[in-house]
Amino acid sequence: MTALEKLAEEKGPQETGGLLVGYFSGDDKDVVITGITGPGPKAQHGRHSFCPDYASDRVEMERIFEKSDGLAWYLGDWHTHPTGHAYLSFLDRKALKSIAKFEGNFVPRPIMLILGRGGGGTSSWVPRAWRIYRLPRTIFGWIWRFDEQEITIFDAT
Ligand SMILES: [Zn+2]
């Protein structure tokens, strides 16, 4: 959280974001985030948008994977809402769906963590985490559900 808040503050009124890394436990019910990355050099930061630097993210992810002896892997993304609450926007849902639909994805139910600041410029950052679920296919196509996750913050050791 300290690292996330620092990155969020650095970009001020503009959105920023990065990757969440760690592992799944308890039959994939628990998502353990052990690390985060910041935005790549070519990420685009807008007041109401954030576009990741995918090439840089991929390199960074491989570096983390190797350093952790294969224990830490991609769990999802995080980004900020400097002027809004930490709820999923329409585009956030779309992005999470496309991550979940990505063919051969190692992470079938990715997480999106949002740091919101609905109270305005100097209020504190409030994190909310969302996880996508794909329900069984129906005649109407795939149906997706976005569930808020309970967040427990542990002290770094
Ligand atoms: Zn968003």
PDB file of C-alpha atoms and ligand atoms in Angstrom:
ATOM      1  CA  MET A   1       0.000   0.000   0.000  1.00  0.00           C
ATOM      2  CA  THR A   2       2.861   2.360   0.789  1.00  0.00           C
ATOM      3  CA  ALA A   3       4.398   1.772  -2.624  1.00  0.00           C
ATOM      4  CA  LEU A   4       1.034   2.143  -4.378  1.00  0.00           C
ATOM      5  CA  GLU A   5       0.246   5.394  -2.600  1.00  0.00           C
ATOM      6  CA  LYS A   6       3.666   6.775  -3.425  1.00  0.00           C
ATOM      7  CA  LEU A   7       3.200   6.036  -7.131  1.00  0.00           C
ATOM      8  CA  ALA A   8      -0.339   7.441  -7.012  1.00  0.00           C
ATOM      9  CA  GLU A   9       0.888  10.685  -5.428  1.00  0.00           C
ATOM     10  CA  GLU A  10       3.680  11.067  -7.960  1.00  0.00           C
ATOM     11  CA  LYS A  11       1.201  11.392 -10.825  1.00  0.00           C
ATOM     12  CA  GLY A  12      -1.076  13.659  -8.841  1.00  0.00           C
ATOM     13  CA  PRO A  13      -4.252  14.476 -10.729  1.00  0.00           C
ATOM     14  CA  GLN A  14      -3.464  11.981 -13.466  1.00  0.00           C
ATOM     15  CA  GLU A  15      -4.179   8.290 -13.388  1.00  0.00           C
ATOM     16  CA  THR A  16      -1.363   5.819 -13.083  1.00  0.00           C
ATOM     17  CA  GLY A  17      -1.102   2.097 -12.602  1.00  0.00           C
ATOM     18  CA  GLY A  18       0.849  -1.078 -13.003  1.00  0.00           C
ATOM     19  CA  LEU A  19       0.809  -4.793 -12.356  1.00  0.00           C
ATOM     20  CA  LEU A  20      -0.032  -6.917  -9.338  1.00  0.00           C
ATOM     21  CA  VAL A  21       2.184  -9.915  -8.746  1.00  0.00           C
ATOM     22  CA  GLY A  22       2.012 -12.775  -6.297  1.00  0.00           C
ATOM     23  CA  TYR A  23       0.288 -16.118  -6.090  1.00  0.00           C
ATOM     24  CA  PHE A  24      -3.050 -17.811  -5.515  1.00  0.00           C
ATOM     25  CA  SER A  25      -3.698 -19.931  -2.458  1.00  0.00           C
ATOM     26  CA  GLY A  26      -6.539 -21.822  -0.794  1.00  0.00           C
ATOM     27  CA  ASP A  27      -7.883 -23.349  -4.028  1.00  0.00           C
ATOM     28  CA  ASP A  28      -7.425 -20.003  -5.747  1.00  0.00           C
ATOM     29  CA  LYS A  29      -9.853 -18.355  -3.355  1.00  0.00           C
ATOM     30  CA  ASP A  30      -7.133 -16.208  -1.841  1.00  0.00           C
ATOM     31  CA  VAL A  31      -5.058 -13.897  -3.950  1.00  0.00           C
ATOM     32  CA  VAL A  32      -1.799 -13.001  -2.258  1.00  0.00           C
ATOM     33  CA  ILE A  33      -0.228  -9.868  -3.675  1.00  0.00           C
ATOM     34  CA  THR A  34       3.466  -9.852  -2.860  1.00  0.00           C
ATOM     35  CA  GLY A  35       4.570  -7.072  -5.155  1.00  0.00           C
ATOM     36  CA  ILE A  36       3.519  -4.368  -7.542  1.00  0.00           C
ATOM     37  CA  THR A  37       5.101  -2.593 -10.487  1.00  0.00           C
ATOM     38  CA  GLY A  38       4.812   1.020 -11.504  1.00  0.00           C
ATOM     39  CA  PRO A  39       3.908   2.347 -14.933  1.00  0.00           C
ATOM     40  CA  GLY A  40       6.298   1.706 -17.814  1.00  0.00           C
ATOM     41  CA  PRO A  41       8.050   4.651 -19.492  1.00  0.00           C
ATOM     42  CA  LYS A  42       5.596   4.690 -22.403  1.00  0.00           C
ATOM     43  CA  ALA A  43       2.406   4.427 -20.343  1.00  0.00           C
ATOM     44  CA  GLN A  44      -0.094   7.192 -21.014  1.00  0.00           C
ATOM     45  CA  HIS A  45      -1.528   9.056 -18.074  1.00  0.00           C
ATOM     46  CA  GLY A  46      -4.747  11.004 -18.478  1.00  0.00           C
ATOM     47  CA  ARG A  47      -7.081  12.547 -15.963  1.00  0.00           C
ATOM     48  CA  HIS A  48      -9.637   9.859 -16.649  1.00  0.00           C
ATOM     49  CA  SER A  49      -7.594   7.230 -18.417  1.00  0.00           C
ATOM     50  CA  PHE A  50      -4.487   5.147 -18.098  1.00  0.00           C
ATOM     51  CA  CYS A  51      -2.939   3.163 -20.905  1.00  0.00           C
ATOM     52  CA  PRO A  52      -0.210   0.720 -19.828  1.00  0.00           C
ATOM     53  CA  ASP A  53       3.137   0.264 -21.521  1.00  0.00           C
ATOM     54  CA  TYR A  54       2.547  -3.400 -22.347  1.00  0.00           C
ATOM     55  CA  ALA A  55       6.040  -4.072 -23.705  1.00  0.00           C
ATOM     56  CA  SER A  56       7.704  -2.733 -20.581  1.00  0.00           C
ATOM     57  CA  ASP A  57       5.204  -4.564 -18.342  1.00  0.00           C
ATOM     58  CA  ARG A  58       6.041  -7.858 -20.021  1.00  0.00           C
ATOM     59  CA  VAL A  59       9.789  -7.399 -19.500  1.00  0.00           C
ATOM     60  CA  GLU A  60       9.240  -6.364 -15.885  1.00  0.00           C
ATOM     61  CA  MET A  61       6.981  -9.371 -15.274  1.00  0.00           C
ATOM     62  CA  GLU A  62       9.568 -11.804 -16.610  1.00  0.00           C
ATOM     63  CA  ARG A  63      12.224 -10.212 -14.418  1.00  0.00           C
ATOM     64  CA  ILE A  64      10.039 -10.610 -11.300  1.00  0.00           C
ATOM     65  CA  PHE A  65       9.153 -14.189 -12.199  1.00  0.00           C
ATOM     66  CA  GLU A  66      12.803 -15.172 -12.509  1.00  0.00           C
ATOM     67  CA  LYS A  67      13.849 -13.306  -9.371  1.00  0.00           C
ATOM     68  CA  SER A  68      11.146 -15.081  -7.337  1.00  0.00           C
ATOM     69  CA  ASP A  69      12.179 -18.525  -8.647  1.00  0.00           C
ATOM     70  CA  GLY A  70       8.835 -18.777 -10.384  1.00  0.00           C
ATOM     71  CA  LEU A  71       6.726 -18.116  -7.296  1.00  0.00           C
ATOM     72  CA  ALA A  72       5.408 -14.666  -8.164  1.00  0.00           C
ATOM     73  CA  TRP A  73       3.356 -14.237 -11.272  1.00  0.00           C
ATOM     74  CA  TYR A  74       0.846 -11.895 -12.815  1.00  0.00           C
ATOM     75  CA  LEU A  75      -2.432 -11.583 -10.895  1.00  0.00           C
ATOM     76  CA  GLY A  76      -3.947  -8.530 -12.504  1.00  0.00           C
ATOM     77  CA  ASP A  77      -3.606  -4.785 -12.692  1.00  0.00           C
ATOM     78  CA  TRP A  78      -3.959  -1.738 -10.488  1.00  0.00           C
ATOM     79  CA  HIS A  79      -4.665   1.869 -11.328  1.00  0.00           C
ATOM     80  CA  THR A  80      -5.810   5.078  -9.694  1.00  0.00           C
ATOM     81  CA  HIS A  81      -8.968   7.156  -9.844  1.00  0.00           C
ATOM     82  CA  PRO A  82      -7.568  10.471  -8.563  1.00  0.00           C
ATOM     83  CA  THR A  83     -10.942  12.225  -8.725  1.00  0.00           C
ATOM     84  CA  GLY A  84     -13.304   9.316  -8.242  1.00  0.00           C
ATOM     85  CA  HIS A  85     -14.212   6.416  -6.042  1.00  0.00           C
ATOM     86  CA  ALA A  86     -12.546   3.029  -6.425  1.00  0.00           C
ATOM     87  CA  TYR A  87     -15.354   1.385  -8.351  1.00  0.00           C
ATOM     88  CA  LEU A  88     -14.997  -0.233 -11.761  1.00  0.00           C
ATOM     89  CA  SER A  89     -15.825   2.012 -14.689  1.00  0.00           C
ATOM     90  CA  PHE A  90     -17.341   0.663 -17.882  1.00  0.00           C
ATOM     91  CA  LEU A  91     -13.868   0.655 -19.453  1.00  0.00           C
ATOM     92  CA  ASP A  92     -12.369  -1.039 -16.394  1.00  0.00           C
ATOM     93  CA  ARG A  93     -14.893  -3.870 -16.768  1.00  0.00           C
ATOM     94  CA  LYS A  94     -14.086  -4.127 -20.438  1.00  0.00           C
ATOM     95  CA  ALA A  95     -10.334  -4.266 -19.715  1.00  0.00           C
ATOM     96  CA  LEU A  96     -10.789  -6.923 -17.038  1.00  0.00           C
ATOM     97  CA  LYS A  97     -12.931  -8.980 -19.405  1.00  0.00           C
ATOM     98  CA  SER A  98     -10.308  -8.841 -22.118  1.00  0.00           C
ATOM     99  CA  ILE A  99      -7.605  -9.970 -19.669  1.00  0.00           C
ATOM    100  CA  ALA A 100      -9.839 -12.863 -18.568  1.00  0.00           C
ATOM    101  CA  LYS A 101     -10.644 -13.790 -22.184  1.00  0.00           C
ATOM    102  CA  PHE A 102      -7.030 -13.696 -23.302  1.00  0.00           C
ATOM    103  CA  GLU A 103      -6.342 -17.036 -24.926  1.00  0.00           C
ATOM    104  CA  GLY A 104      -4.036 -19.324 -22.998  1.00  0.00           C
ATOM    105  CA  ASN A 105      -4.238 -17.071 -19.995  1.00  0.00           C
ATOM    106  CA  PHE A 106      -2.532 -18.398 -16.930  1.00  0.00           C
ATOM    107  CA  VAL A 107      -4.865 -16.264 -14.803  1.00  0.00           C
ATOM    108  CA  PRO A 108      -8.488 -17.123 -15.505  1.00  0.00           C
ATOM    109  CA  ARG A 109      -9.891 -14.779 -12.871  1.00  0.00           C
ATOM    110  CA  PRO A 110      -7.699 -11.713 -12.752  1.00  0.00           C
ATOM    111  CA  ILE A 111      -7.888  -8.979 -10.149  1.00  0.00           C
ATOM    112  CA  MET A 112      -8.224  -5.254 -10.673  1.00  0.00           C
ATOM    113  CA  LEU A 113      -7.218  -3.109  -7.743  1.00  0.00           C
ATOM    114  CA  ILE A 114      -8.291   0.527  -7.811  1.00  0.00           C
ATOM    115  CA  LEU A 115      -7.061   3.304  -5.582  1.00  0.00           C
ATOM    116  CA  GLY A 116      -9.812   5.884  -5.414  1.00  0.00           C
ATOM    117  CA  ARG A 117      -9.866   9.358  -4.033  1.00  0.00           C
ATOM    118  CA  GLY A 118     -13.514  10.215  -4.157  1.00  0.00           C
ATOM    119  CA  GLY A 119     -13.146  12.846  -1.470  1.00  0.00           C
ATOM    120  CA  GLY A 120     -10.980  15.065  -3.672  1.00  0.00           C
ATOM    121  CA  GLY A 121      -7.333  16.108  -3.973  1.00  0.00           C
ATOM    122  CA  THR A 122      -6.065  15.804  -0.435  1.00  0.00           C
ATOM    123  CA  SER A 123      -8.240  12.957   0.845  1.00  0.00           C
ATOM    124  CA  SER A 124      -6.622   9.617   1.462  1.00  0.00           C
ATOM    125  CA  TRP A 125      -6.491   6.844  -1.125  1.00  0.00           C
ATOM    126  CA  VAL A 126      -9.023   4.069  -0.644  1.00  0.00           C
ATOM    127  CA  PRO A 127      -8.230   0.692  -2.206  1.00  0.00           C
ATOM    128  CA  ARG A 128     -10.882  -1.641  -3.568  1.00  0.00           C
ATOM    129  CA  ALA A 129     -10.139  -4.932  -5.287  1.00  0.00           C
ATOM    130  CA  TRP A 130     -12.363  -6.563  -7.894  1.00  0.00           C
ATOM    131  CA  ARG A 131     -12.253 -10.035  -9.310  1.00  0.00           C
ATOM    132  CA  ILE A 132     -13.948 -11.237 -12.439  1.00  0.00           C
ATOM    133  CA  TYR A 133     -15.927 -14.464 -12.704  1.00  0.00           C
ATOM    134  CA  ARG A 134     -17.273 -15.996 -15.867  1.00  0.00           C
ATOM    135  CA  LEU A 135     -20.587 -17.721 -15.307  1.00  0.00           C
ATOM    136  CA  PRO A 136     -21.630 -20.714 -17.416  1.00  0.00           C
ATOM    137  CA  ARG A 137     -22.380 -19.821 -21.004  1.00  0.00           C
ATOM    138  CA  THR A 138     -25.998 -19.118 -21.845  1.00  0.00           C
ATOM    139  CA  ILE A 139     -27.948 -18.522 -25.011  1.00  0.00           C
ATOM    140  CA  PHE A 140     -27.148 -14.841 -24.478  1.00  0.00           C
ATOM    141  CA  GLY A 141     -23.426 -15.536 -24.493  1.00  0.00           C
ATOM    142  CA  TRP A 142     -20.979 -15.324 -21.634  1.00  0.00           C
ATOM    143  CA  ILE A 143     -22.117 -13.625 -18.492  1.00  0.00           C
ATOM    144  CA  TRP A 144     -19.536 -11.973 -16.291  1.00  0.00           C
ATOM    145  CA  ARG A 145     -19.642 -11.060 -12.691  1.00  0.00           C
ATOM    146  CA  PHE A 146     -17.394  -8.577 -10.912  1.00  0.00           C
ATOM    147  CA  ASP A 147     -17.054  -9.282  -7.216  1.00  0.00           C
ATOM    148  CA  GLU A 148     -15.511  -6.972  -4.713  1.00  0.00           C
ATOM    149  CA  GLN A 149     -12.829  -8.742  -2.679  1.00  0.00           C
ATOM    150  CA  GLU A 150     -12.072  -8.268   0.971  1.00  0.00           C
ATOM    151  CA  ILE A 151      -8.626  -6.742   1.393  1.00  0.00           C
ATOM    152  CA  THR A 152      -6.340  -7.635   4.276  1.00  0.00           C
ATOM    153  CA  ILE A 153      -3.121  -5.680   4.553  1.00  0.00           C
ATOM    154  CA  PHE A 154      -0.175  -7.413   6.196  1.00  0.00           C
ATOM    155  CA  ASP A 155       2.926  -5.677   7.452  1.00  0.00           C
ATOM    156  CA  ALA A 156       5.958  -6.180   5.256  1.00  0.00           C
ATOM    157  CA  THR A 157       8.564  -8.287   6.967  1.00  0.00           C
TER     158      THR A 157
HETATM  159 ZN    ZN B   1     -10.572   2.863 -13.712  1.00  0.00          ZN
END
